[in-house]
Structure formats: structure tokens, C-alpha cells
């Protein structure tokens, strides 16, 4: 959208935007855009945390060994921000709550079970962030690594969210768009 383009260019150029009526109550459309931005920020932070868990912690070592044996390079892991979600299903809620994210906000994030809101939707999985065309993380995909495959699906993906609609996002398009422009196909 036009406002998104202005904000993107301002951010890229290091220009601070000042909004008219900044202290006024937000319109419904502005409230939606603000909330969407807050969830994108959350998903970017969670993807960075999962990536750290994979690359830098003893918990993620087995997952890192697995993915390196599959032929992915550390460079690829960095580029795609591939991560690991810890086995402890309550860890993520505690971690995010300690960073002042509200219960209500987290309950609607898609990161937690709807039946058991203290339990992370993704646990003990190799995590693949799903980026929008601007390169922001808007959703997640998780691959099962160990345990009983009869009790857990091999792949879990985020459902539709305020910032993500399954059929509207092409995986890794943000990395391909420059080559598409250059080759005109």
C-alpha cells in the first residue's frame, strides 16, 4: 500500500516520519495496521530467538547437527533465519511474558495452543520463518525431528493471522524478487 511504501522508504533512508494528529485516537484502519505491525515485530523477535536457540545453545545442538548433515550450510541457516523451538512447551510463554507482552496479545498471536494457551504451538521442532515480500517474518513452519511420528505431524505451519494469509505468501519470495526483476521472469 502507499502508506507501507512511504514507511519502508523512510526507514531505508533513516528519515523519521511524523504523523498529523499523532495524539488523536486511531481510526479502525490505523488500529489494524498498528496491531499488524506489533505482530510482525513479535514474529521477527521470536524467529531471532529460535535462530539463536539453534545456533548457540546446547538445546539446539542436535537440531543443528541434523540440518547440517542434510546439507544446509551455516550461511543458508543465517540467511533464512532457520531456528529451533525448545522442547519445553511453556518456555516461550514465560520468555515473552518477561518481555512485557500481554497475555491477551500472546493468546491471539498464533504462537500458542488455543486449547492450552500456556503451551507453545511449536515445540522441539526445526523452525522455518516465513517472510513477507519486505523480508519481515509473518509466520512460521516447524519440522518434527524426534519422538513418535504417529503422535505428531511431520510439519506444522502457522494458520491465518492478522499479518499472514496462507495463500498470499510465497516462501522466500523476498530473496528471489531482485533476481526476478533482473531476469524479467
Coordinates of N, CA and C in Angstrom, one line a residue:
X1 N 0.8 -1.2 0.0 CA 0.0 0.0 0.0 C 0.9 1.2 0.0
X2 N 0.3 2.4 -0.3 CA 1.0 3.6 -0.4 C 1.6 4.0 1.0
X3 N 0.9 3.9 2.1 CA 1.5 4.2 3.4 C 2.6 3.2 3.8
X4 N 2.5 1.9 3.4 CA 3.6 1.0 3.6 C 4.8 1.4 2.8
X5 N 4.6 1.8 1.6 CA 5.8 2.2 0.8 C 6.5 3.4 1.4
X6 N 5.7 4.4 1.8 CA 6.3 5.6 2.4 C 7.1 5.2 3.7
X7 N 6.5 4.4 4.5 CA 7.2 3.9 5.8 C 8.5 3.2 5.4
X8 N 8.4 2.3 4.4 CA 9.5 1.5 4.0 C 10.7 2.4 3.5
X9 N 10.4 3.4 2.7 CA 11.4 4.3 2.1 C 12.0 5.1 3.2
X10 N 11.1 5.6 4.1 CA 11.6 6.5 5.2 C 12.5 5.7 6.1
X11 N 12.2 4.4 6.4 CA 13.1 3.6 7.2 C 14.4 3.4 6.6
X12 N 14.3 3.1 5.2 CA 15.5 2.8 4.5 C 16.5 4.0 4.4
X13 N 15.9 5.2 4.3 CA 16.6 6.5 4.2 C 17.0 7.0 5.6
X14 N 16.5 6.4 6.7 CA 16.7 6.9 8.0 C 16.0 8.2 8.3
X15 N 14.8 8.4 7.7 CA 14.0 9.6 7.9 C 12.9 9.3 8.9
X16 N 12.8 10.1 10.0 CA 11.7 9.9 10.9 C 10.4 10.5 10.4
X17 N 9.4 9.7 10.4 CA 8.1 10.2 10.0 C 7.3 10.8 11.2
X18 N 6.6 11.9 10.9 CA 5.8 12.5 11.9 C 4.4 12.5 11.4
X19 N 3.5 12.0 12.2 CA 2.1 11.9 11.7 C 1.2 13.0 12.2
X20 N 0.4 13.6 11.4 CA -0.5 14.6 11.8 C -1.5 13.9 12.7
X21 N -2.0 14.6 13.7 CA -2.9 14.1 14.7 C -2.4 12.8 15.4
X22 N -1.1 12.8 15.7 CA -0.5 11.7 16.3 C -1.0 11.3 17.6
X23 N -1.5 12.3 18.3 CA -2.1 12.1 19.7 C -3.6 11.7 19.6
X24 N -4.2 11.8 18.4 CA -5.6 11.6 18.3 C -5.8 10.1 18.3
X25 N -7.1 9.7 18.6 CA -7.4 8.3 18.6 C -7.3 7.7 17.2
X26 N -6.8 6.5 17.1 CA -6.6 5.9 15.8 C -7.9 5.4 15.1
X27 N -7.9 5.6 13.8 CA -9.1 5.0 13.1 C -9.0 3.5 13.1
X28 N -10.1 2.9 12.7 CA -10.1 1.4 12.7 C -9.0 0.8 11.8
X29 N -8.8 1.5 10.7 CA -7.8 1.0 9.7 C -6.4 1.2 10.3
X30 N -6.2 2.4 10.9 CA -4.9 2.6 11.6 C -4.6 1.7 12.7
X31 N -5.7 1.3 13.5 CA -5.5 0.4 14.6 C -5.2 -1.0 14.1
X32 N -5.8 -1.4 13.0 CA -5.5 -2.7 12.4 C -4.0 -2.7 11.9
X33 N -3.6 -1.6 11.3 CA -2.2 -1.6 10.8 C -1.2 -1.6 11.9
X34 N -1.5 -0.9 13.0 CA -0.7 -0.8 14.2 C -0.6 -2.2 14.8
X35 N -1.7 -2.9 15.0 CA -1.7 -4.3 15.6 C -0.9 -5.2 14.7
X36 N -1.1 -5.1 13.4 CA -0.4 -6.0 12.4 C 1.1 -5.8 12.6
X37 N 1.5 -4.5 12.7 CA 2.9 -4.2 12.9 C 3.5 -4.8 14.2
X38 N 2.7 -4.8 15.2 CA 3.1 -5.3 16.5 C 3.3 -6.8 16.4
X39 N 2.4 -7.5 15.7 CA 2.6 -9.0 15.5 C 3.8 -9.3 14.6
X40 N 4.0 -8.5 13.6 CA 5.2 -8.7 12.8 C 6.5 -8.5 13.6
X41 N 6.5 -7.5 14.5 CA 7.6 -7.3 15.4 C 7.8 -8.5 16.3
X42 N 6.7 -9.0 16.8 CA 6.8 -10.2 17.7 C 7.4 -11.4 16.9
X43 N 6.9 -11.7 15.7 CA 7.4 -12.8 14.9 C 8.8 -12.6 14.5
X44 N 9.3 -11.4 14.2 CA 10.7 -11.2 13.9 C 11.5 -11.5 15.2
X45 N 11.1 -11.1 16.3 CA 11.8 -11.4 17.6 C 11.8 -12.9 17.9
X46 N 10.7 -13.5 17.7 CA 10.7 -15.0 18.0 C 11.6 -15.7 17.0
X47 N 11.5 -15.3 15.7 CA 12.4 -16.0 14.8 C 13.9 -15.8 15.1
X48 N 14.2 -14.6 15.6 CA 15.6 -14.4 16.0 C 16.0 -15.2 17.2
X49 N 15.0 -15.4 18.1 CA 15.3 -16.2 19.3 C 15.4 -17.7 19.0
X50 N 14.5 -18.2 18.1 CA 14.6 -19.6 17.7 C 16.0 -19.8 16.9
X51 N 16.4 -18.8 16.1 CA 17.6 -18.9 15.4 C 18.8 -19.0 16.4
X52 N 18.8 -18.2 17.4 CA 19.8 -18.3 18.5 C 19.8 -19.6 19.1
X53 N 18.6 -20.1 19.4 CA 18.5 -21.4 20.1 C 19.1 -22.5 19.3
X54 N 19.0 -22.5 18.0 CA 19.6 -23.5 17.1 C 21.1 -23.3 17.0
X55 N 21.6 -22.1 16.8 CA 23.0 -21.9 16.5 C 23.9 -21.8 17.7
X56 N 23.3 -21.4 18.9 CA 24.2 -21.1 20.0 C 23.9 -21.8 21.3
X57 N 23.0 -22.7 21.4 CA 22.6 -23.4 22.7 C 22.8 -24.9 22.6
X58 N 23.1 -25.5 23.7 CA 23.2 -26.9 23.8 C 21.9 -27.6 23.4
X59 N 20.7 -26.9 23.8 CA 19.4 -27.5 23.5 C 19.2 -27.7 22.0
X60 N 19.8 -26.8 21.2 CA 19.6 -26.9 19.7 C 20.6 -27.6 19.0
X61 N 21.6 -28.1 19.7 CA 22.8 -28.8 19.0 C 22.4 -30.0 18.2
X62 N 21.5 -30.8 18.7 CA 21.1 -32.0 17.9 C 20.3 -31.6 16.6
X63 N 19.6 -30.5 16.7 CA 18.8 -30.0 15.5 C 19.8 -29.4 14.5
X64 N 20.8 -28.7 15.1 CA 21.9 -28.1 14.2 C 22.7 -29.2 13.5
X65 N 23.0 -30.2 14.2 CA 23.8 -31.4 13.7 C 22.9 -32.0 12.6
X66 N 21.6 -32.2 12.8 CA 20.7 -32.8 11.9 C 20.6 -32.0 10.6
X67 N 20.5 -30.7 10.7 CA 20.3 -29.9 9.5 C 21.6 -29.7 8.7
X68 N 22.7 -29.7 9.4 CA 24.0 -29.6 8.7 C 24.3 -30.9 8.0
X69 N 23.9 -32.1 8.6 CA 24.0 -33.4 7.9 C 23.2 -33.5 6.7
X70 N 22.1 -32.7 6.6 CA 21.2 -32.7 5.5 C 21.7 -31.9 4.3
X71 N 22.8 -31.2 4.6 CA 23.5 -30.4 3.5 C 23.3 -28.9 3.5
X72 N 22.6 -28.4 4.5 CA 22.4 -27.0 4.6 C 23.7 -26.4 5.2
X73 N 24.1 -25.2 4.7 CA 25.3 -24.6 5.2 C 24.9 -23.6 6.3
X74 N 25.9 -23.2 7.1 CA 25.6 -22.2 8.1 C 25.2 -20.9 7.5
X75 N 25.7 -20.6 6.3 CA 25.3 -19.4 5.6 C 23.8 -19.4 5.2
X76 N 23.4 -20.6 4.8 CA 21.9 -20.7 4.5 C 21.1 -20.6 5.8
X77 N 21.6 -21.2 6.9 CA 20.8 -21.1 8.1 C 20.7 -19.6 8.6
X78 N 21.8 -18.9 8.4 CA 21.8 -17.4 8.7 C 20.8 -16.7 7.8
X79 N 20.9 -16.9 6.5 CA 20.1 -16.2 5.5 C 18.6 -16.4 5.8
X80 N 18.2 -17.6 6.0 CA 16.8 -17.9 6.2 C 16.4 -17.9 7.6
X81 N 17.3 -17.6 8.5 CA 17.0 -17.4 10.0 C 16.4 -18.7 10.5
X82 N 16.8 -19.9 10.0 CA 16.3 -21.1 10.5 C 16.6 -21.3 11.9
X83 N 15.7 -21.8 12.7 CA 15.9 -21.9 14.1 C 15.4 -23.2 14.7
X84 N 15.3 -23.2 16.1 CA 14.9 -24.4 16.8 C 14.0 -23.9 17.9
X85 N 12.8 -24.6 18.0 CA 11.9 -24.3 19.1 C 12.1 -25.3 20.2
X86 N 12.4 -24.8 21.5 CA 12.7 -25.7 22.6 C 11.6 -26.7 22.9
X87 N 12.0 -27.8 23.4 CA 11.1 -28.9 23.8 C 10.1 -28.5 24.9
X88 N 10.5 -27.7 25.8 CA 9.7 -27.2 26.9 C 8.6 -26.3 26.3
X89 N 7.4 -26.8 26.3 CA 6.2 -26.1 25.7 C 5.8 -24.8 26.4
X90 N 6.3 -24.7 27.7 CA 5.9 -23.5 28.5 C 7.0 -22.4 28.4
X91 N 8.1 -22.7 27.9 CA 9.2 -21.8 27.8 C 8.9 -20.5 27.1
X92 N 8.3 -20.6 25.9 CA 8.1 -19.4 25.1 C 7.2 -18.4 25.8
X93 N 6.1 -18.9 26.4 CA 5.1 -18.0 27.1 C 5.9 -17.2 28.2
X94 N 6.7 -18.0 29.0 CA 7.4 -17.3 30.0 C 8.4 -16.3 29.5
X95 N 9.1 -16.7 28.5 CA 10.1 -15.8 27.8 C 9.5 -14.5 27.4
X96 N 8.4 -14.6 26.6 CA 7.7 -13.4 26.1 C 7.0 -12.6 27.2
X97 N 6.4 -13.3 28.1 CA 5.8 -12.5 29.2 C 6.8 -11.7 30.0
X98 N 8.0 -12.2 30.2 CA 9.1 -11.5 30.9 C 9.5 -10.3 30.1
X99 N 9.2 -10.2 28.8 CA 9.5 -9.1 27.9 C 8.3 -8.2 27.7
X100 N 7.3 -8.3 28.7 CA 6.2 -7.4 28.8 C 5.1 -7.5 27.6
X101 N 5.1 -8.7 27.0 CA 4.0 -8.9 26.1 C 2.8 -9.4 26.9
X102 N 1.6 -8.8 26.6 CA 0.4 -9.1 27.4 C -0.1 -10.5 27.1
X103 N -0.8 -11.1 28.0 CA -1.4 -12.4 27.8 C -2.4 -12.4 26.7
X104 N -3.2 -11.3 26.6 CA -4.2 -11.2 25.5 C -3.5 -11.1 24.2
X105 N -2.5 -10.3 24.1 CA -1.7 -10.2 22.8 C -1.2 -11.5 22.4
X106 N -0.5 -12.2 23.3 CA 0.1 -13.5 23.0 C -0.9 -14.6 22.7
X107 N -2.1 -14.5 23.4 CA -3.2 -15.5 23.1 C -3.6 -15.5 21.6
X108 N -3.5 -14.3 21.0 CA -4.0 -14.1 19.6 C -2.9 -14.2 18.6
X109 N -1.7 -14.5 19.1 CA -0.5 -14.4 18.2 C -0.4 -15.6 17.3
X110 N -1.0 -16.7 17.6 CA -0.8 -17.9 16.8 C 0.4 -18.7 17.2
X111 N 1.1 -18.3 18.2 CA 2.3 -19.0 18.7 C 1.9 -20.0 19.8
X112 N 0.7 -20.0 20.3 CA 0.3 -20.8 21.4 C -1.0 -21.6 21.1
X113 N -1.1 -22.8 21.8 CA -2.2 -23.6 21.6 C -3.5 -22.9 22.0
X114 N -4.6 -23.1 21.2 CA -5.8 -22.4 21.6 C -6.5 -23.1 22.8
X115 N -6.3 -24.5 22.9 CA -6.9 -25.2 24.0 C -6.1 -25.0 25.3
X116 N -4.7 -24.9 25.1 CA -3.8 -24.8 26.3 C -2.9 -23.6 26.0
X117 N -3.4 -22.3 26.3 CA -2.7 -21.1 25.9 C -1.3 -20.9 26.5
X118 N -1.0 -21.7 27.6 CA 0.4 -21.6 28.1 C 1.4 -22.4 27.3
X119 N 0.9 -23.3 26.4 CA 1.7 -24.2 25.7 C 2.0 -23.6 24.3
X120 N 3.3 -23.6 23.9 CA 3.7 -23.2 22.6 C 3.1 -24.1 21.5
X121 N 2.7 -23.5 20.4 CA 2.2 -24.3 19.3 C 3.3 -25.1 18.7
X122 N 4.5 -24.6 18.6 CA 5.7 -25.2 18.1 C 6.6 -25.6 19.2
X123 N 7.0 -26.9 19.3 CA 8.0 -27.3 20.3 C 8.8 -28.4 19.8
X124 N 10.1 -28.4 20.1 CA 11.0 -29.4 19.7 C 11.0 -29.6 18.2
X125 N 11.1 -28.5 17.5 CA 11.0 -28.5 16.0 C 12.0 -27.6 15.4
X126 N 12.4 -28.0 14.2 CA 13.3 -27.1 13.4 C 12.3 -26.1 12.8
X127 N 12.7 -24.8 13.0 CA 11.8 -23.7 12.6 C 12.2 -23.0 11.4
X128 N 11.2 -22.8 10.5 CA 11.5 -22.0 9.2 C 10.6 -20.8 9.2
X129 N 11.2 -19.6 9.4 CA 10.4 -18.4 9.4 C 9.8 -18.2 8.0
X130 N 8.6 -17.7 7.9 CA 8.0 -17.3 6.6 C 8.0 -15.8 6.5
X131 N 8.7 -15.3 5.5 CA 8.9 -13.9 5.3 C 7.9 -13.3 4.4
X132 N 7.5 -12.1 4.6 CA 6.7 -11.4 3.6 C 7.6 -10.8 2.5
X133 N 7.1 -10.1 1.5 CA 7.9 -9.7 0.4 C 8.9 -8.6 0.9
X134 N 8.7 -8.0 2.0 CA 9.6 -7.0 2.5 C 10.7 -7.6 3.4
X135 N 10.6 -8.9 3.7 CA 11.6 -9.5 4.5 C 11.3 -9.6 6.0
X136 N 10.0 -9.3 6.4 CA 9.6 -9.4 7.7 C 9.1 -10.8 8.0
X137 N 9.3 -11.3 9.1 CA 8.8 -12.7 9.5 C 7.3 -12.5 9.9
X138 N 6.4 -13.2 9.2 CA 5.0 -13.1 9.4 C 4.3 -14.4 9.9
X139 N 5.1 -15.5 9.8 CA 4.5 -16.8 10.2 C 5.7 -17.7 10.4
X140 N 5.4 -19.0 10.8 CA 6.4 -20.0 11.0 C 6.0 -21.3 10.4
X141 N 6.9 -22.1 10.1 CA 6.7 -23.5 9.8 C 7.7 -24.3 10.6
X142 N 7.2 -25.4 11.2 CA 8.1 -26.2 12.0 C 8.1 -27.7 11.6
X143 N 9.3 -28.3 11.6 CA 9.5 -29.7 11.2 C 9.8 -30.5 12.4
X144 N 9.0 -31.6 12.5 CA 9.2 -32.6 13.6 C 10.6 -33.2 13.4
X145 N 11.3 -33.4 14.6 CA 12.6 -34.0 14.5 C 12.8 -35.3 15.3
X146 N 12.1 -35.5 16.4 CA 12.3 -36.7 17.2 C 11.0 -37.0 17.9
X147 N 11.0 -38.2 18.4 CA 9.8 -38.7 19.2 C 9.0 -39.6 18.3
X148 N 7.7 -39.8 18.7 CA 6.8 -40.7 18.0 C 6.2 -40.0 16.8
X149 N 6.5 -40.3 15.6 CA 5.9 -39.6 14.4 C 4.4 -39.9 14.3
X150 N 3.9 -40.9 14.9 CA 2.5 -41.2 14.9 C 1.7 -40.2 15.7
X151 N 2.4 -39.6 16.7 CA 1.7 -38.7 17.6 C 1.8 -37.2 17.3
X152 N 2.6 -36.9 16.3 CA 2.8 -35.5 15.9 C 3.0 -35.4 14.4
X153 N 2.4 -34.4 13.8 CA 2.6 -34.2 12.4 C 4.0 -33.8 12.0
X154 N 4.5 -34.3 10.9 CA 5.9 -34.0 10.4 C 6.1 -32.5 10.3
X155 N 5.1 -31.8 9.7 CA 5.2 -30.4 9.6 C 4.0 -29.7 10.2
X156 N 4.3 -28.6 10.9 CA 3.2 -27.7 11.4 C 3.5 -26.3 10.8
X157 N 2.4 -25.6 10.4 CA 2.5 -24.3 9.9 C 1.6 -23.4 10.6
X158 N 1.9 -22.1 10.7 CA 1.0 -21.1 11.3 C -0.2 -21.1 10.5
X159 N -1.3 -20.8 11.2 CA -2.6 -20.6 10.5 C -2.7 -19.2 10.0
X160 N -3.8 -18.8 9.5 CA -4.0 -17.4 9.0 C -4.0 -16.5 10.3
X161 N -3.3 -15.4 10.1 CA -3.1 -14.5 11.2 C -3.3 -13.1 10.6
X162 N -3.3 -12.1 11.5 CA -3.6 -10.7 11.1 C -2.5 -10.3 10.0
X163 N -1.3 -10.8 10.2 CA -0.2 -10.4 9.3 C 0.1 -11.4 8.2
X164 N -0.7 -12.5 8.2 CA -0.3 -13.6 7.3 C -1.6 -14.3 6.8
X165 N -1.7 -14.5 5.5 CA -2.8 -15.3 4.9 C -2.1 -16.4 4.1
X166 N -2.3 -17.6 4.4 CA -1.6 -18.7 3.8 C -1.5 -18.7 2.3
X167 N -2.5 -18.4 1.6 CA -2.5 -18.5 0.1 C -1.8 -17.2 -0.5
X168 N -1.5 -16.2 0.3 CA -1.0 -15.0 -0.3 C 0.5 -14.8 -0.1
X169 N 1.2 -15.7 0.4 CA 2.6 -15.5 0.7 C 3.4 -16.7 0.1
X170 N 4.3 -16.3 -0.8 CA 5.2 -17.3 -1.5 C 6.5 -17.4 -0.7
X171 N 6.8 -18.6 -0.2 CA 8.0 -18.8 0.6 C 9.3 -18.3 -0.1
X172 N 10.1 -17.5 0.6 CA 11.4 -17.0 0.2 C 11.3 -16.0 -1.0
X173 N 10.1 -15.5 -1.3 CA 9.9 -14.5 -2.4 C 10.8 -13.3 -2.1
X174 N 10.9 -12.9 -0.9 CA 11.7 -11.7 -0.5 C 13.2 -11.9 -1.0
X175 N 13.7 -13.1 -1.1 CA 15.1 -13.3 -1.5 C 15.1 -13.4 -3.0
X176 N 14.0 -13.8 -3.7 CA 14.0 -14.0 -5.1 C 13.7 -12.8 -5.9
X177 N 13.0 -11.8 -5.3 CA 12.4 -10.7 -6.1 C 13.5 -9.9 -6.9
X178 N 14.7 -9.7 -6.4 CA 15.7 -9.0 -7.1 C 16.1 -9.7 -8.4
X179 N 16.3 -11.0 -8.2 CA 16.7 -11.9 -9.4 C 15.5 -11.9 -10.4
X180 N 14.3 -11.9 -9.9 CA 13.1 -11.8 -10.8 C 13.1 -10.5 -11.6
X181 N 13.4 -9.4 -11.0 CA 13.5 -8.1 -11.7 C 14.6 -8.1 -12.7
X182 N 15.8 -8.6 -12.3 CA 16.9 -8.6 -13.2 C 16.7 -9.5 -14.4
X183 N 16.1 -10.7 -14.3 CA 15.9 -11.6 -15.4 C 14.5 -11.4 -16.0
X184 N 13.7 -10.6 -15.5 CA 12.4 -10.3 -16.0 C 11.5 -11.6 -16.2
X185 N 11.7 -12.5 -15.3 CA 10.9 -13.7 -15.3 C 11.0 -14.4 -13.9

